[in-house]
Coordinates of N, CA, C and O in Angstrom, one line a residue:
X275 N -32.3 30.3 10.3 CA -31.7 29.3 9.5 C -30.2 29.2 9.9 O -29.6 30.1 10.3
X276 N -29.7 28.0 9.8 CA -28.3 27.7 10.2 C -27.3 28.3 9.3 O -27.4 28.2 8.0
X277 N -26.3 29.0 9.8 CA -25.3 29.7 8.9 C -24.3 28.7 8.3 O -23.2 28.6 8.8
X278 N -24.7 28.0 7.2 CA -23.8 27.0 6.6 C -22.6 27.7 6.0 O -21.6 27.0 5.7
X279 N -22.7 28.9 5.6 CA -21.5 29.6 4.9 C -20.4 29.8 5.8 O -19.3 30.2 5.4
X280 N -20.5 29.7 7.1 CA -19.4 29.9 8.1 C -18.6 28.6 8.2 O -19.1 27.6 7.8
X281 N -17.5 28.8 8.7 CA -16.6 27.6 8.9 C -16.9 26.8 10.1 O -16.3 27.0 11.2
X282 N -17.9 26.0 10.0 CA -18.4 25.2 11.2 C -17.3 24.2 11.6 O -16.7 23.6 10.7
X283 N -17.0 24.0 12.8 CA -17.5 24.5 14.0 C -16.8 25.8 14.5 O -17.0 26.3 15.5
X284 N -15.8 26.2 13.7 CA -15.0 27.4 14.0 C -15.7 28.6 13.4 O -15.7 28.8 12.2
X285 N -16.2 29.4 14.3 CA -17.0 30.6 13.8 C -16.1 31.9 13.8 O -16.5 32.9 14.1
X286 N -14.8 31.7 13.5 CA -13.9 32.9 13.5 C -13.6 33.2 12.0 O -13.5 32.4 11.1
X287 N -13.6 34.5 11.8 CA -13.2 35.0 10.4 C -11.7 34.8 10.2 O -10.9 35.1 11.1
X288 N -11.3 34.4 9.1 CA -9.9 34.2 8.7 C -9.3 33.0 9.4 O -8.1 32.9 9.4
X289 N -10.1 32.0 9.8 CA -9.5 30.8 10.4 C -8.7 30.0 9.4 O -7.6 29.6 9.8
X290 N -9.2 29.9 8.2 CA -8.4 29.2 7.2 C -7.1 29.9 6.8 O -6.1 29.2 6.7
X291 N -7.1 31.2 6.7 CA -5.9 31.9 6.5 C -4.9 31.7 7.6 O -3.7 31.7 7.3
X292 N -5.4 31.7 8.8 CA -4.5 31.5 10.0 C -3.8 30.1 9.8 O -2.6 30.0 10.1
X293 N -4.5 29.1 9.5 CA -3.9 27.8 9.3 C -2.9 27.7 8.1 O -1.9 27.1 8.2
X294 N -3.2 28.4 7.1 CA -2.3 28.5 5.9 C -1.0 29.2 6.2 O 0.0 28.9 5.6
X295 N -1.0 30.1 7.2 CA 0.2 30.9 7.5 C 1.0 30.2 8.6 O 2.1 30.6 8.8
X296 N 0.6 29.1 9.1 CA 1.3 28.4 10.2 C 2.6 27.7 9.6 O 2.6 27.2 8.5
X297 N 3.6 27.8 10.4 CA 4.9 27.2 10.0 C 4.9 25.7 10.5 O 4.8 25.5 11.7
X298 N 5.1 24.7 9.7 CA 5.1 23.3 10.1 C 6.2 23.1 11.1 O 6.0 22.2 12.0
X299 N 7.3 23.7 11.1 CA 8.4 23.5 12.0 C 8.0 23.9 13.4 O 8.3 23.3 14.4
X300 N 7.3 25.1 13.5 CA 6.8 25.6 14.8 C 5.8 24.6 15.4 O 5.8 24.3 16.6
X301 N 4.9 24.0 14.6 CA 3.9 23.1 15.0 C 4.6 21.8 15.5 O 4.3 21.3 16.6
X302 N 5.6 21.3 14.8 CA 6.4 20.2 15.2 C 7.1 20.4 16.6 O 7.0 19.5 17.4
X303 N 7.7 21.6 16.7 CA 8.4 21.9 18.0 C 7.4 22.0 19.1 O 7.6 21.5 20.2
X304 N 6.2 22.5 18.9 CA 5.2 22.6 19.9 C 4.7 21.2 20.3 O 4.6 20.8 21.5
X305 N 4.5 20.3 19.4 CA 4.1 18.9 19.7 C 5.1 18.2 20.4 O 4.9 17.5 21.4
X306 N 6.4 18.4 20.0 CA 7.5 17.7 20.7 C 7.6 18.2 22.2 O 7.8 17.4 23.1
X307 N 7.4 19.5 22.4 CA 7.5 20.0 23.8 C 6.3 19.4 24.6 O 6.5 19.1 25.8
X308 N 5.1 19.3 24.1 CA 4.0 18.8 24.8 C 4.2 17.3 25.1 O 4.0 16.9 26.2
X309 N 4.8 16.6 24.2 CA 5.0 15.2 24.4 C 6.1 15.0 25.5 O 5.9 14.1 26.3
X310 N 7.1 15.8 25.5 CA 8.1 15.7 26.6 C 7.5 16.0 27.9 O 7.8 15.4 28.9
X311 N 6.6 17.0 28.0 CA 6.0 17.3 29.3 C 5.1 16.2 29.8 O 5.0 16.0 31.0
X312 N 4.4 15.6 28.8 CA 3.4 14.5 29.2 C 4.1 13.2 29.5 O 3.9 12.5 30.5
X313 N 5.0 12.8 28.6 CA 5.6 11.4 28.7 C 7.0 11.4 29.3 O 7.6 10.3 29.4
X314 N 7.6 12.5 29.6 CA 9.0 12.5 30.1 C 10.0 12.9 29.0 O 9.7 13.0 27.8
X315 N 11.3 13.0 29.4 CA 12.3 13.4 28.6 C 12.6 12.5 27.4 O 12.7 12.9 26.3
X316 N 12.7 11.2 27.6 CA 13.0 10.3 26.5 C 11.8 9.4 26.1 O 11.7 8.3 26.4
X317 N 10.8 10.1 25.5 CA 9.6 9.4 25.1 C 9.7 8.7 23.8 O 8.8 7.9 23.4
X318 N 10.8 8.9 23.1 CA 11.0 8.2 21.8 C 11.0 6.7 21.9 O 10.7 6.0 20.9
X319 N 11.4 6.2 23.0 CA 11.5 4.7 23.2 C 10.1 4.2 23.4 O 9.8 3.0 23.1
X320 N 9.1 5.0 23.8 CA 7.8 4.5 24.0 C 6.9 4.5 22.7 O 5.9 3.8 22.6
X321 N 7.3 5.3 21.8 CA 6.6 5.4 20.5 C 7.5 5.0 19.4 O 8.6 5.5 19.2
X322 N 7.0 4.0 18.5 CA 7.9 3.5 17.5 C 8.2 4.4 16.4 O 9.1 4.2 15.6
X323 N 7.5 5.5 16.2 CA 7.7 6.3 15.0 C 8.4 7.6 15.4 O 8.0 8.7 14.9
X324 N 9.3 7.6 16.2 CA 10.1 8.8 16.7 C 11.5 8.6 16.4 O 12.1 7.5 16.5
X325 N 12.2 9.7 16.2 CA 13.7 9.7 16.2 C 14.3 8.7 15.2 O 13.9 8.7 14.0
X326 N 15.3 7.9 15.6 CA 16.0 7.0 14.7 C 15.1 6.0 14.1 O 15.3 5.5 13.0
X327 N 14.1 5.5 14.8 CA 13.2 4.5 14.3 C 12.4 5.1 13.1 O 12.2 4.3 12.1
X328 N 12.1 6.3 13.1 CA 11.4 6.9 11.9 C 12.3 6.9 10.7 O 11.8 6.5 9.6
X329 N 13.6 7.2 10.8 CA 14.5 7.1 9.7 C 14.7 5.7 9.2 O 14.7 5.4 8.0
X330 N 14.7 4.7 10.1 CA 14.8 3.3 9.8 C 13.6 2.9 8.9 O 13.7 2.2 7.9
X331 N 12.4 3.3 9.3 CA 11.2 3.0 8.6 C 11.2 3.6 7.2 O 10.7 3.0 6.3
X332 N 11.7 4.8 7.1 CA 11.7 5.5 5.8 C 12.7 4.7 4.9 O 12.4 4.5 3.7
X333 N 13.8 4.2 5.4 CA 14.7 3.5 4.6 C 14.1 2.1 4.2 O 14.3 1.7 3.0
X334 N 13.4 1.5 5.1 CA 12.7 0.2 4.7 C 11.7 0.5 3.6 O 11.5 -0.3 2.7
X335 N 10.9 1.6 3.7 CA 9.9 1.9 2.7 C 10.5 2.1 1.4 O 10.0 1.7 0.3
X336 N 11.7 2.8 1.3 CA 12.3 3.1 0.1 C 12.9 1.8 -0.6 O 12.9 1.7 -1.8
X337 N 13.3 0.8 0.2 CA 13.8 -0.4 -0.3 C 12.6 -1.3 -0.8 O 12.7 -2.1 -1.7
X338 N 11.4 -1.1 -0.3 CA 10.2 -1.8 -0.7 C 9.6 -1.2 -1.9 O 8.6 -1.8 -2.4
X339 N 10.1 -0.2 -2.5 CA 9.6 0.4 -3.7 C 9.7 -0.5 -4.8 O 9.0 -0.4 -5.8
X340 N 10.6 -1.5 -4.8 CA 10.7 -2.5 -5.9 C 9.7 -3.6 -5.7 O 9.6 -4.4 -6.6
X341 N 8.9 -3.6 -4.7 CA 7.9 -4.6 -4.5 C 6.7 -4.2 -5.4 O 6.5 -3.1 -5.7
X342 N 6.0 -5.2 -5.9 CA 4.9 -5.0 -6.8 C 3.7 -4.4 -6.2 O 3.4 -4.6 -5.0
X343 N 2.9 -3.6 -7.0 CA 1.6 -3.1 -6.6 C 0.6 -4.1 -7.1 O 0.7 -4.5 -8.3
X344 N -0.4 -4.6 -6.3 CA -1.3 -5.6 -6.8 C -2.7 -5.0 -6.7 O -3.1 -4.5 -5.6
X345 N -3.5 -5.0 -7.8 CA -4.8 -4.5 -7.8 C -5.8 -5.6 -8.2 O -5.4 -6.5 -9.0
X346 N -7.0 -5.6 -7.6 CA -7.9 -6.7 -7.9 C -9.2 -6.1 -8.3 O -9.7 -5.2 -7.7
X347 N -9.8 -6.6 -9.4 CA -11.2 -6.3 -9.8 C -12.0 -7.5 -9.7 O -11.6 -8.6 -9.2
X348 N -13.2 -7.5 -10.2 CA -14.1 -8.6 -10.2 C -13.6 -9.8 -11.1 O -13.8 -11.0 -10.7
X349 N -13.0 -9.5 -12.2 CA -12.5 -10.5 -13.1 C -11.0 -10.7 -13.3 O -10.6 -11.7 -13.7
X350 N -10.3 -9.7 -12.8 CA -8.8 -9.7 -13.1 C -8.0 -9.4 -11.8 O -8.5 -8.7 -10.9
X351 N -6.8 -9.7 -11.8 CA -5.8 -9.3 -10.9 C -4.7 -8.6 -11.7 O -4.1 -9.3 -12.6
X352 N -4.3 -7.4 -11.3 CA -3.3 -6.7 -12.0 C -2.1 -6.5 -11.1 O -2.2 -6.2 -9.9
X353 N -0.9 -6.8 -11.6 CA 0.3 -6.6 -10.9 C 1.2 -5.6 -11.6 O 1.4 -5.7 -12.9
X354 N 1.7 -4.6 -10.9 CA 2.5 -3.5 -11.5 C 3.9 -3.6 -10.8 O 4.0 -3.3 -9.6
X355 N 4.9 -3.9 -11.6 CA 6.2 -4.2 -11.0 C 7.2 -3.2 -11.7 O 7.4 -3.2 -12.9
X356 N 7.9 -2.4 -10.9 CA 8.9 -1.5 -11.5 C 10.2 -2.3 -12.0 O 10.8 -3.0 -11.2
X357 N 10.5 -2.1 -13.3 CA 11.6 -2.8 -13.9 C 12.3 -1.9 -14.9 O 11.6 -1.2 -15.6
X358 N 13.6 -1.9 -14.9 CA 14.3 -1.1 -15.9 C 14.2 -1.8 -17.3 O 14.0 -3.1 -17.4
X359 N 14.5 -1.1 -18.3 CA 14.4 -1.6 -19.7 C 15.4 -2.7 -19.9 O 15.2 -3.6 -20.7
X360 N 16.6 -2.5 -19.3 CA 17.7 -3.5 -19.5 C 17.3 -4.9 -18.8 O 17.8 -5.9 -19.3
X361 N 16.5 -4.9 -17.8 CA 16.2 -6.1 -17.1 C 15.1 -6.9 -17.7 O 15.0 -8.1 -17.4
X362 N 14.4 -6.3 -18.6 CA 13.2 -7.0 -19.2 C 13.6 -8.3 -19.9 O 13.0 -9.3 -19.7
X363 N 14.7 -8.3 -20.7 CA 15.1 -9.5 -21.4 C 15.6 -10.6 -20.5 O 15.7 -11.8 -20.8
X364 N 16.0 -10.2 -19.3 CA 16.6 -11.2 -18.3 C 15.5 -11.8 -17.4 O 15.9 -12.6 -16.6
X365 N 14.3 -11.2 -17.4 CA 13.3 -11.7 -16.5 C 12.6 -12.9 -17.0 O 12.4 -13.1 -18.2
X366 N 12.2 -13.8 -16.0 CA 11.3 -14.9 -16.3 C 10.2 -14.9 -15.4 O 10.4 -14.8 -14.2
X367 N 8.9 -14.9 -15.9 CA 7.7 -14.9 -15.1 C 7.1 -16.2 -15.1 O 6.9 -16.9 -16.1
X368 N 6.6 -16.7 -13.9 CA 5.9 -17.9 -13.8 C 4.8 -17.6 -12.8 O 4.9 -16.7 -12.0
X369 N 3.7 -18.5 -12.8 CA 2.7 -18.3 -11.7 C 2.0 -19.7 -11.5 O 1.9 -20.5 -12.4
X370 N 1.5 -19.8 -10.3 CA 0.6 -20.9 -9.9 C -0.8 -20.2 -9.7 O -1.0 -19.1 -10.0
X371 N -1.7 -21.0 -9.1 CA -3.0 -20.4 -8.9 C -3.0 -19.3 -7.8 O -3.8 -18.4 -7.8
X372 N -2.0 -19.4 -6.9 CA -2.0 -18.5 -5.8 C -0.8 -17.5 -5.7 O -0.8 -16.7 -4.8
X373 N 0.2 -17.7 -6.5 CA 1.4 -16.8 -6.4 C 2.0 -16.7 -7.8 O 1.8 -17.5 -8.7
X374 N 2.7 -15.6 -8.0 CA 3.5 -15.4 -9.2 C 5.0 -15.3 -8.8 O 5.3 -14.8 -7.7
X375 N 5.8 -15.8 -9.7 CA 7.3 -15.9 -9.4 C 8.0 -15.1 -10.4 O 7.8 -15.2 -11.6
X376 N 8.9 -14.3 -10.0 CA 9.8 -13.5 -10.8 C 11.2 -14.0 -10.7 O 11.7 -13.9 -9.5
X377 N 11.8 -14.4 -11.8 CA 13.2 -14.9 -11.7 C 14.1 -13.9 -12.5 O 13.8 -13.6 -13.6
X378 N 15.0 -13.4 -11.8 CA 16.0 -12.4 -12.4 C 17.4 -13.0 -12.2 O 17.9 -13.0 -11.0
X379 N 18.0 -13.5 -13.2 CA 19.3 -14.2 -13.1 C 19.1 -15.4 -12.2 O 18.4 -16.3 -12.4
X380 N 19.8 -15.4 -11.0 CA 19.7 -16.5 -10.1 C 18.8 -16.2 -8.9 O 18.6 -17.0 -8.0
X381 N 18.2 -15.0 -8.9 CA 17.3 -14.6 -7.8 C 15.9 -14.8 -8.1 O 15.4 -14.4 -9.2
X382 N 15.2 -15.5 -7.2 CA 13.7 -15.8 -7.4 C 12.9 -15.2 -6.3 O 13.2 -15.4 -5.1
X383 N 11.9 -14.4 -6.7 CA 11.0 -13.8 -5.7 C 9.6 -14.3 -5.9 O 9.2 -14.3 -7.1
X384 N 8.9 -14.6 -4.9 CA 7.5 -15.1 -5.0 C 6.6 -14.1 -4.3 O 6.9 -13.6 -3.2
X385 N 5.5 -13.9 -4.9 CA 4.5 -12.9 -4.4 C 3.1 -13.6 -4.4 O 2.7 -14.2 -5.4
X386 N 2.4 -13.5 -3.3 CA 1.1 -14.1 -3.2 C 0.1 -13.2 -3.9 O 0.1 -12.0 -3.9
X387 N -0.9 -13.9 -4.5 CA -2.0 -13.2 -5.2 C -3.2 -13.2 -4.3 O -3.4 -14.2 -3.5
X388 N -4.0 -12.2 -4.4 CA -5.2 -12.1 -3.4 C -6.3 -13.1 -3.7 O -7.1 -13.4 -2.8
X389 N -6.3 -13.7 -4.9 CA -7.3 -14.7 -5.2 C -6.7 -15.7 -6.2 O -5.7 -15.4 -6.9
X390 N -7.3 -16.9 -6.3 CA -6.8 -17.9 -7.3 C -7.0 -17.4 -8.7 O -8.0 -16.7 -9.0
X391 N -6.0 -17.7 -9.6 CA -6.1 -17.3 -11.0 C -6.0 -18.5 -11.9 O -5.6 -19.6 -11.5
X392 N -6.5 -18.3 -13.2 CA -6.5 -19.3 -14.2 C -5.0 -19.6 -14.7 O -4.2 -18.7 -14.6
X393 N -4.8 -20.8 -15.2 CA -3.5 -21.2 -15.6 C -3.1 -20.5 -16.9 O -2.0 -20.1 -17.2
X394 N -4.1 -20.3 -17.8 CA -3.9 -19.7 -19.1 C -4.5 -18.3 -19.2 O -5.4 -18.0 -18.5
X395 N -4.1 -17.5 -20.2 CA -4.7 -16.2 -20.4 C -4.0 -15.0 -19.7 O -4.4 -13.9 -19.8
X396 N -2.9 -15.3 -19.1 CA -2.1 -14.2 -18.4 C -1.4 -13.4 -19.5 O -0.8 -13.9 -20.4
X397 N -1.4 -12.1 -19.3 CA -0.8 -11.2 -20.3 C 0.2 -10.3 -19.5 O -0.1 -9.9 -18.4
X398 N 1.3 -10.0 -20.1 CA 2.3 -9.1 -19.5 C 2.8 -8.1 -20.6 O 3.0 -8.5 -21.8
X399 N 2.9 -6.8 -20.2 CA 3.5 -5.8 -21.1 C 4.3 -4.8 -20.3 O 4.1 -4.6 -19.2
X400 N 5.3 -4.3 -21.1 CA 6.2 -3.3 -20.5 C 5.9 -1.9 -21.0 O 5.8 -1.7 -22.2
X401 N 5.6 -1.0 -20.0 CA 5.3 0.4 -20.4 C 5.9 1.4 -19.3 O 5.7 1.2 -18.1
X402 N 6.6 2.4 -19.8 CA 7.1 3.5 -18.9 C 7.8 3.0 -17.6 O 7.5 3.5 -16.5
X403 N 8.6 2.0 -17.7 CA 9.4 1.6 -16.6 C 8.7 0.6 -15.7 O 9.2 0.3 -14.6
X404 N 7.5 0.1 -16.1 CA 6.8 -0.8 -15.3 C 6.4 -2.0 -16.1 O 6.0 -1.9 -17.3
X405 N 6.4 -3.2 -15.5 CA 5.9 -4.4 -16.1 C 4.5 -4.6 -15.5 O 4.4 -4.7 -14.3
X406 N 3.5 -4.6 -16.4 CA 2.2 -4.8 -16.0 C 1.7 -6.2 -16.4 O 1.7 -6.6 -17.5
X407 N 1.2 -6.9 -15.4 CA 0.8 -8.3 -15.6 C -0.7 -8.4 -15.3 O -1.1 -7.9 -14.2
X408 N -1.5 -9.0 -16.2 CA -2.9 -9.2 -16.0 C -3.2 -10.7 -15.9 O -3.0 -11.5 -16.8
X409 N -3.7 -11.1 -14.7 CA -4.2 -12.4 -14.4 C -5.7 -12.5 -14.5 O -6.4 -11.6 -14.1
X410 N -6.2 -13.6 -15.0 CA -7.7 -13.8 -15.1 C -8.0 -14.6 -13.8 O -7.5 -15.7 -13.5
X411 N -9.0 -14.0 -13.0 CA -9.4 -14.7 -11.8 C -10.1 -16.0 -12.1 O -10.9 -16.1 -13.0
X412 N -9.9 -16.9 -11.2 CA -10.6 -18.2 -11.3 C -12.0 -18.1 -10.7 O -12.1 -17.8 -9.5
X413 N -13.0 -18.2 -11.5 CA -14.4 -18.1 -10.9 C -15.0 -19.4 -10.7 O -15.9 -19.9 -11.3
X414 N -14.4 -20.1 -9.8 CA -14.8 -21.5 -9.5 C -15.8 -21.5 -8.3 O -15.3 -21.2 -7.1
X415 N -17.0 -21.7 -8.5 CA -18.0 -21.7 -7.4 C -18.8 -23.0 -7.4 O -20.0 -23.0 -7.4
X416 N -18.0 -24.1 -7.5 CA -18.7 -25.4 -7.5 C -19.1 -25.7 -6.1 O -18.3 -25.5 -5.2
X417 N -20.3 -26.2 -5.9 CA -20.8 -26.6 -4.6 C -20.8 -28.1 -4.5 O -21.3 -28.8 -5.4
X418 N -20.3 -28.6 -3.4 CA -20.3 -30.0 -3.2 C -21.2 -30.3 -2.0 O -21.2 -29.6 -1.0
X419 N -22.1 -31.3 -2.2 CA -23.0 -31.7 -1.2 C -22.4 -32.8 -0.3 O -21.7 -33.7 -0.9
X420 N -22.5 -32.7 1.0 CA -21.9 -33.6 1.9 C -23.0 -34.4 2.5 O -24.0 -33.9 3.1
X421 N -22.9 -35.8 2.5 CA -23.9 -36.6 3.1 C -23.7 -36.7 4.6 O -22.5 -36.8 5.0
X422 N -24.7 -36.8 5.3 CA -24.6 -36.9 6.8 C -25.0 -38.3 7.1 O -26.1 -38.8 6.8
X423 N -24.1 -39.0 7.8 CA -24.4 -40.4 8.2 C -25.0 -40.4 9.6 O -24.6 -39.6 10.5
X424 N -25.9 -41.4 9.9 CA -26.5 -41.5 11.2 C -25.8 -42.7 11.9 O -25.6 -43.7 11.2
X425 N -25.5 -42.6 13.1 CA -24.9 -43.7 13.8 C -25.8 -44.2 14.9 O -26.5 -43.5 15.5

């Protein structure tokens, strides 16, 4: 019978404990030295997620934290937008079938929706630092028949 209780494909005892004891800094240094040996001294220009570029991407991601999270189900589209309690009274929300618009003072941001939504029935509520918006998806499946002409 096959020994399923062992750590397949690594048949060494204590393999998991060995991995748990590894220092992430040592692993990073090892990977960096291998990369230098394979790709040369200044390999950071060849790979976009190395060195200064990595820091730039982290900064961009932190600035995008104010962008909304959009979830889609069969019947609804949910948008979760981080907003402080002081800003709630100053916000104005609008939407078309394909995008929603957030106006804060004189700044207007538009966000595309993943599917068309109905004009009415949208709900918004503020909880725990987030504005949650629920759109009803437009279930329009009308089929049009096209006549074919002979020439």
